[in-house]
């Protein structure tokens, strides 16, 4: 069993970077800055890939609860875990 804590909140920022493909200039790649929320004021940032021809962002900006949806094998036969991003609603009672 792993001793690492399991963090389940992903924060998607509005920061997006679009780059051209090195081999095919007609294709573009998108990267959105996201973060794993590790506690009060602690976020580990990373860039998440997305296809800018299909979406303007990987996820709309905001916080998301990450839930596992099941196991499957990818096209190379490697075990993967499906995931679902559920938006976390802001607490409406905060003044």
JSON list of C-alpha atoms in Angstrom, two decimals:
[
{"chain": "A", "resi": 1, "resn": "UNK", "atom": "CA", "xyz": [0.00, 0.00, 0.00]},
{"chain": "A", "resi": 2, "resn": "UNK", "atom": "CA", "xyz": [1.27, 3.46, -0.86]},
{"chain": "A", "resi": 3, "resn": "UNK", "atom": "CA", "xyz": [2.06, 5.94, 1.89]},
{"chain": "A", "resi": 4, "resn": "UNK", "atom": "CA", "xyz": [1.43, 8.89, -0.45]},
{"chain": "A", "resi": 5, "resn": "UNK", "atom": "CA", "xyz": [-1.76, 10.86, 0.24]},
{"chain": "A", "resi": 6, "resn": "UNK", "atom": "CA", "xyz": [-4.40, 10.78, -2.47]},
{"chain": "A", "resi": 7, "resn": "UNK", "atom": "CA", "xyz": [-5.35, 14.27, -3.63]},
{"chain": "A", "resi": 8, "resn": "UNK", "atom": "CA", "xyz": [-8.66, 14.47, -5.48]},
{"chain": "A", "resi": 9, "resn": "UNK", "atom": "CA", "xyz": [-9.12, 18.17, -6.31]},
{"chain": "A", "resi": 10, "resn": "UNK", "atom": "CA", "xyz": [-7.90, 19.55, -9.62]},
{"chain": "A", "resi": 11, "resn": "UNK", "atom": "CA", "xyz": [-7.79, 23.31, -10.23]},
{"chain": "A", "resi": 12, "resn": "UNK", "atom": "CA", "xyz": [-7.98, 24.44, -13.86]},
{"chain": "A", "resi": 13, "resn": "UNK", "atom": "CA", "xyz": [-6.64, 27.93, -14.60]},
{"chain": "A", "resi": 14, "resn": "UNK", "atom": "CA", "xyz": [-7.49, 30.19, -17.55]},
{"chain": "A", "resi": 15, "resn": "UNK", "atom": "CA", "xyz": [-3.83, 30.15, -18.68]},
{"chain": "A", "resi": 16, "resn": "UNK", "atom": "CA", "xyz": [-3.51, 28.38, -22.07]},
{"chain": "A", "resi": 17, "resn": "UNK", "atom": "CA", "xyz": [-0.52, 27.97, -24.39]},
{"chain": "A", "resi": 18, "resn": "UNK", "atom": "CA", "xyz": [-0.92, 26.97, -28.07]},
{"chain": "A", "resi": 19, "resn": "UNK", "atom": "CA", "xyz": [2.10, 25.65, -30.00]},
{"chain": "A", "resi": 20, "resn": "UNK", "atom": "CA", "xyz": [2.48, 24.51, -33.63]},
{"chain": "A", "resi": 21, "resn": "UNK", "atom": "CA", "xyz": [3.38, 20.89, -34.40]},
{"chain": "A", "resi": 22, "resn": "UNK", "atom": "CA", "xyz": [7.08, 20.47, -35.23]},
{"chain": "A", "resi": 23, "resn": "UNK", "atom": "CA", "xyz": [6.46, 18.09, -38.13]},
{"chain": "A", "resi": 24, "resn": "UNK", "atom": "CA", "xyz": [3.14, 19.41, -39.47]},
{"chain": "A", "resi": 25, "resn": "UNK", "atom": "CA", "xyz": [2.71, 23.22, -39.25]},
{"chain": "A", "resi": 26, "resn": "UNK", "atom": "CA", "xyz": [-1.02, 22.90, -40.00]},
{"chain": "A", "resi": 27, "resn": "UNK", "atom": "CA", "xyz": [-1.57, 21.13, -36.63]},
{"chain": "A", "resi": 28, "resn": "UNK", "atom": "CA", "xyz": [-1.50, 22.82, -33.23]},
{"chain": "A", "resi": 29, "resn": "UNK", "atom": "CA", "xyz": [-1.21, 21.56, -29.65]},
{"chain": "A", "resi": 30, "resn": "UNK", "atom": "CA", "xyz": [-2.73, 23.18, -26.58]},
{"chain": "A", "resi": 31, "resn": "UNK", "atom": "CA", "xyz": [-1.57, 23.11, -22.98]},
{"chain": "A", "resi": 32, "resn": "UNK", "atom": "CA", "xyz": [-3.64, 24.40, -20.07]},
{"chain": "A", "resi": 33, "resn": "UNK", "atom": "CA", "xyz": [-2.12, 25.19, -16.69]},
{"chain": "A", "resi": 34, "resn": "UNK", "atom": "CA", "xyz": [-3.77, 23.09, -13.98]},
{"chain": "A", "resi": 35, "resn": "UNK", "atom": "CA", "xyz": [-2.91, 22.25, -10.41]},
{"chain": "A", "resi": 36, "resn": "UNK", "atom": "CA", "xyz": [-3.34, 19.49, -7.86]},
{"chain": "A", "resi": 37, "resn": "UNK", "atom": "CA", "xyz": [-4.72, 21.07, -4.67]},
{"chain": "A", "resi": 38, "resn": "UNK", "atom": "CA", "xyz": [-2.63, 19.70, -1.80]},
{"chain": "A", "resi": 39, "resn": "UNK", "atom": "CA", "xyz": [-4.02, 21.74, 1.05]},
{"chain": "A", "resi": 40, "resn": "UNK", "atom": "CA", "xyz": [-4.71, 25.28, 2.14]},
{"chain": "A", "resi": 41, "resn": "UNK", "atom": "CA", "xyz": [-2.67, 27.49, -0.19]},
{"chain": "A", "resi": 42, "resn": "UNK", "atom": "CA", "xyz": [-0.65, 24.56, -1.61]},
{"chain": "A", "resi": 43, "resn": "UNK", "atom": "CA", "xyz": [-1.03, 23.69, -5.29]},
{"chain": "A", "resi": 44, "resn": "UNK", "atom": "CA", "xyz": [1.32, 21.66, -7.49]},
{"chain": "A", "resi": 45, "resn": "UNK", "atom": "CA", "xyz": [1.00, 23.06, -11.02]},
{"chain": "A", "resi": 46, "resn": "UNK", "atom": "CA", "xyz": [1.38, 21.16, -14.30]},
{"chain": "A", "resi": 47, "resn": "UNK", "atom": "CA", "xyz": [0.37, 21.59, -17.94]},
{"chain": "A", "resi": 48, "resn": "UNK", "atom": "CA", "xyz": [-2.43, 19.39, -19.33]},
{"chain": "A", "resi": 49, "resn": "UNK", "atom": "CA", "xyz": [-2.51, 18.65, -23.07]},
{"chain": "A", "resi": 50, "resn": "UNK", "atom": "CA", "xyz": [-5.65, 19.27, -25.14]},
{"chain": "A", "resi": 51, "resn": "UNK", "atom": "CA", "xyz": [-6.50, 19.50, -28.84]},
{"chain": "A", "resi": 52, "resn": "UNK", "atom": "CA", "xyz": [-7.22, 23.18, -29.65]},
{"chain": "A", "resi": 53, "resn": "UNK", "atom": "CA", "xyz": [-9.05, 22.21, -32.85]},
{"chain": "A", "resi": 54, "resn": "UNK", "atom": "CA", "xyz": [-11.72, 20.54, -30.67]},
{"chain": "A", "resi": 55, "resn": "UNK", "atom": "CA", "xyz": [-11.81, 22.69, -27.48]},
{"chain": "A", "resi": 56, "resn": "UNK", "atom": "CA", "xyz": [-10.50, 26.03, -26.28]},
{"chain": "A", "resi": 57, "resn": "UNK", "atom": "CA", "xyz": [-9.51, 24.52, -22.89]},
{"chain": "A", "resi": 58, "resn": "UNK", "atom": "CA", "xyz": [-8.95, 21.08, -21.36]},
{"chain": "A", "resi": 59, "resn": "UNK", "atom": "CA", "xyz": [-11.47, 22.13, -18.68]},
{"chain": "A", "resi": 60, "resn": "UNK", "atom": "CA", "xyz": [-13.20, 25.45, -18.04]},
{"chain": "A", "resi": 61, "resn": "UNK", "atom": "CA", "xyz": [-11.43, 27.36, -15.25]},
{"chain": "A", "resi": 62, "resn": "UNK", "atom": "CA", "xyz": [-12.45, 26.25, -11.76]},
{"chain": "A", "resi": 63, "resn": "UNK", "atom": "CA", "xyz": [-12.06, 23.49, -9.19]},
{"chain": "A", "resi": 64, "resn": "UNK", "atom": "CA", "xyz": [-13.01, 19.88, -9.91]},
{"chain": "A", "resi": 65, "resn": "UNK", "atom": "CA", "xyz": [-13.40, 16.72, -7.83]},
{"chain": "A", "resi": 66, "resn": "UNK", "atom": "CA", "xyz": [-11.66, 13.86, -9.67]},
{"chain": "A", "resi": 67, "resn": "UNK", "atom": "CA", "xyz": [-13.48, 10.54, -9.54]},
{"chain": "A", "resi": 68, "resn": "UNK", "atom": "CA", "xyz": [-12.34, 7.19, -10.92]},
{"chain": "A", "resi": 69, "resn": "UNK", "atom": "CA", "xyz": [-14.81, 5.68, -13.38]},
{"chain": "A", "resi": 70, "resn": "UNK", "atom": "CA", "xyz": [-13.20, 2.27, -13.93]},
{"chain": "A", "resi": 71, "resn": "UNK", "atom": "CA", "xyz": [-10.28, 0.34, -15.34]},
{"chain": "A", "resi": 72, "resn": "UNK", "atom": "CA", "xyz": [-9.49, -0.32, -19.00]},
{"chain": "A", "resi": 73, "resn": "UNK", "atom": "CA", "xyz": [-6.60, -1.28, -21.28]},
{"chain": "A", "resi": 74, "resn": "UNK", "atom": "CA", "xyz": [-5.35, 1.34, -23.73]},
{"chain": "A", "resi": 75, "resn": "UNK", "atom": "CA", "xyz": [-4.48, 0.51, -27.34]},
{"chain": "A", "resi": 76, "resn": "UNK", "atom": "CA", "xyz": [-0.98, -0.56, -26.23]},
{"chain": "A", "resi": 77, "resn": "UNK", "atom": "CA", "xyz": [-2.37, -2.98, -23.63]},
{"chain": "A", "resi": 78, "resn": "UNK", "atom": "CA", "xyz": [-1.43, -0.83, -20.61]},
{"chain": "A", "resi": 79, "resn": "UNK", "atom": "CA", "xyz": [-3.75, -0.59, -17.64]},
{"chain": "A", "resi": 80, "resn": "UNK", "atom": "CA", "xyz": [-5.45, 2.81, -17.35]},
{"chain": "A", "resi": 81, "resn": "UNK", "atom": "CA", "xyz": [-7.93, 4.32, -14.90]},
{"chain": "A", "resi": 82, "resn": "UNK", "atom": "CA", "xyz": [-10.85, 6.26, -16.34]},
{"chain": "A", "resi": 83, "resn": "UNK", "atom": "CA", "xyz": [-11.58, 9.56, -14.66]},
{"chain": "A", "resi": 84, "resn": "UNK", "atom": "CA", "xyz": [-14.41, 12.02, -14.41]},
{"chain": "A", "resi": 85, "resn": "UNK", "atom": "CA", "xyz": [-14.10, 15.71, -13.49]},
{"chain": "A", "resi": 86, "resn": "UNK", "atom": "CA", "xyz": [-17.04, 16.94, -11.40]},
{"chain": "A", "resi": 87, "resn": "UNK", "atom": "CA", "xyz": [-17.20, 20.73, -10.90]},
{"chain": "A", "resi": 88, "resn": "UNK", "atom": "CA", "xyz": [-17.07, 21.84, -7.27]},
{"chain": "A", "resi": 89, "resn": "UNK", "atom": "CA", "xyz": [-19.70, 24.48, -6.63]},
{"chain": "A", "resi": 90, "resn": "UNK", "atom": "CA", "xyz": [-18.61, 27.56, -4.71]},
{"chain": "A", "resi": 91, "resn": "UNK", "atom": "CA", "xyz": [-20.17, 27.74, -1.25]},
{"chain": "A", "resi": 92, "resn": "UNK", "atom": "CA", "xyz": [-23.13, 30.10, -1.70]},
{"chain": "A", "resi": 93, "resn": "UNK", "atom": "CA", "xyz": [-23.33, 30.77, 2.04]},
{"chain": "A", "resi": 94, "resn": "UNK", "atom": "CA", "xyz": [-19.96, 32.58, 2.15]},
{"chain": "A", "resi": 95, "resn": "UNK", "atom": "CA", "xyz": [-20.39, 36.28, 2.78]}
]
